[in-house]
């Protein structure tokens, strides 16, 4: 009776008409130790199906929250790099101001400027002294002016 | 969604994904990689996971597509899949099963089937899915699934009878 039923189920099974319940019945039947000899060849098949159900995925899953690259941070980084760049270049100029021929200390600069100005005025005064002789020349020309007077009078004399 | 929530969703079917991948790719290593890949894809799209009606079916479809891609790229490279499962880290149960020679024969017979038949055998006879579910996973219609399944089962039976007779006569 049972065997008859199993044979029918097998036929249905091969035609793909069995329900899951009926298939479970078949699997059940073929997991027994003793099976009807003419159905022996089905045994490994159902055993294989049952055995394969047990296989498990054992590998770990590296589930890290995937970090997506945020482009906002790129701009922040760029600004930071620029700031650092500016800071260092300005400090480099500060440190090397002697190389550029200028003075770092304002007092030092003032001293030097006043020194230079004093020197200039010194020389300027010398020049101005030399120019002073021109006044004498003026005097000379002024006396020469009297000659004109003499000429005027002589002209008058000769006209008459 | 936190990791534990995600794992609670994924845990029930991760083995099924792995077994399907193994059925298609044969190699244990490749199947593990494929499973990892599929689950990571799910994890990366975890914000959309609630939109899927059936995460399990969706993952199975994903696995199928992923494995097909793998197989195709292998063929394109003109490489044969050599499944050298050197490392034997099988469960004792599987070992015990494989010791049984005729049972391992069934595995070899299934390996020789076309991919689609292999998949359907896997989904129906091993994972015991509904026809409708299988149809949805594989994007086929219900009767096509039944026909393919019946064809696969008949092939297995015929080959089994052959090896059975060979063994005993």
PDB file of C-alpha atoms in Angstrom, chain A residues 63-121:
ATOM      1  CA  UNK A  63      29.916  44.489   7.155  1.00  0.00           C
ATOM      2  CA  UNK A  64      31.460  47.842   7.610  1.00  0.00           C
ATOM      3  CA  UNK A  65      29.289  50.825   7.014  1.00  0.00           C
ATOM      4  CA  UNK A  66      30.526  51.860   3.655  1.00  0.00           C
ATOM      5  CA  UNK A  67      32.052  55.286   3.863  1.00  0.00           C
ATOM      6  CA  UNK A  68      31.278  57.310   0.872  1.00  0.00           C
ATOM      7  CA  UNK A  69      33.760  59.973  -0.019  1.00  0.00           C
ATOM      8  CA  UNK A  70      32.296  63.306   0.901  1.00  0.00           C
ATOM      9  CA  UNK A  71      33.268  66.013  -1.531  1.00  0.00           C
ATOM     10  CA  UNK A  72      32.500  68.745   1.012  1.00  0.00           C
ATOM     11  CA  UNK A  73      35.595  67.709   2.882  1.00  0.00           C
ATOM     12  CA  UNK A  74      37.644  68.152  -0.238  1.00  0.00           C
ATOM     13  CA  UNK A  75      36.930  71.899  -0.262  1.00  0.00           C
ATOM     14  CA  UNK A  76      37.653  72.114   3.439  1.00  0.00           C
ATOM     15  CA  UNK A  77      40.965  70.390   2.867  1.00  0.00           C
ATOM     16  CA  UNK A  78      41.770  72.704  -0.048  1.00  0.00           C
ATOM     17  CA  UNK A  79      41.085  75.772   2.083  1.00  0.00           C
ATOM     18  CA  UNK A  80      43.236  74.373   4.858  1.00  0.00           C
ATOM     19  CA  UNK A  81      46.073  73.730   2.431  1.00  0.00           C
ATOM     20  CA  UNK A  82      45.802  77.282   1.072  1.00  0.00           C
ATOM     21  CA  UNK A  83      45.819  78.773   4.570  1.00  0.00           C
ATOM     22  CA  UNK A  84      48.860  76.790   5.536  1.00  0.00           C
ATOM     23  CA  UNK A  85      50.495  77.851   2.303  1.00  0.00           C
ATOM     24  CA  UNK A  86      49.840  81.524   2.975  1.00  0.00           C
ATOM     25  CA  UNK A  87      51.009  81.241   6.552  1.00  0.00           C
ATOM     26  CA  UNK A  88      54.287  79.682   5.592  1.00  0.00           C
ATOM     27  CA  UNK A  89      55.039  81.970   2.680  1.00  0.00           C
ATOM     28  CA  UNK A  90      54.471  85.090   4.807  1.00  0.00           C
ATOM     29  CA  UNK A  91      56.588  83.752   7.594  1.00  0.00           C
ATOM     30  CA  UNK A  92      59.294  82.900   5.087  1.00  0.00           C
ATOM     31  CA  UNK A  93      59.276  86.545   3.885  1.00  0.00           C
ATOM     32  CA  UNK A  94      59.494  87.727   7.500  1.00  0.00           C
ATOM     33  CA  UNK A  95      62.457  85.576   8.220  1.00  0.00           C
ATOM     34  CA  UNK A  96      64.362  86.507   5.095  1.00  0.00           C
ATOM     35  CA  UNK A  97      63.771  90.312   5.100  1.00  0.00           C
ATOM     36  CA  UNK A  98      67.506  90.998   5.441  1.00  0.00           C
ATOM     37  CA  UNK A  99      68.119  89.248   2.162  1.00  0.00           C
ATOM     38  CA  UNK A 100      65.819  91.687   0.421  1.00  0.00           C
ATOM     39  CA  UNK A 101      67.892  94.715   1.554  1.00  0.00           C
ATOM     40  CA  UNK A 102      65.317  96.123   3.933  1.00  0.00           C
ATOM     41  CA  UNK A 103      65.217  96.527   7.679  1.00  0.00           C
ATOM     42  CA  UNK A 104      63.069  94.360   9.906  1.00  0.00           C
ATOM     43  CA  UNK A 105      63.090  96.661  12.917  1.00  0.00           C
ATOM     44  CA  UNK A 106      61.298 100.016  12.395  1.00  0.00           C
ATOM     45  CA  UNK A 107      63.644 101.844  14.820  1.00  0.00           C
ATOM     46  CA  UNK A 108      66.644 100.625  12.912  1.00  0.00           C
ATOM     47  CA  UNK A 109      65.040 101.811   9.701  1.00  0.00           C
ATOM     48  CA  UNK A 110      64.289 105.262  11.181  1.00  0.00           C
ATOM     49  CA  UNK A 111      67.869 105.632  12.384  1.00  0.00           C
ATOM     50  CA  UNK A 112      69.234 104.695   9.022  1.00  0.00           C
ATOM     51  CA  UNK A 113      66.851 107.041   7.216  1.00  0.00           C
ATOM     52  CA  UNK A 114      67.759 109.993   9.429  1.00  0.00           C
ATOM     53  CA  UNK A 115      71.430 109.208   8.902  1.00  0.00           C
ATOM     54  CA  UNK A 116      70.952 109.240   5.183  1.00  0.00           C
ATOM     55  CA  UNK A 117      68.925 112.445   5.302  1.00  0.00           C
ATOM     56  CA  UNK A 118      71.592 114.155   7.420  1.00  0.00           C
ATOM     57  CA  UNK A 119      74.207 113.181   4.886  1.00  0.00           C
ATOM     58  CA  UNK A 120      72.088 114.512   2.060  1.00  0.00           C
ATOM     59  CA  UNK A 121      71.501 117.839   3.812  1.00  0.00           C
TER      60      UNK A 121
END
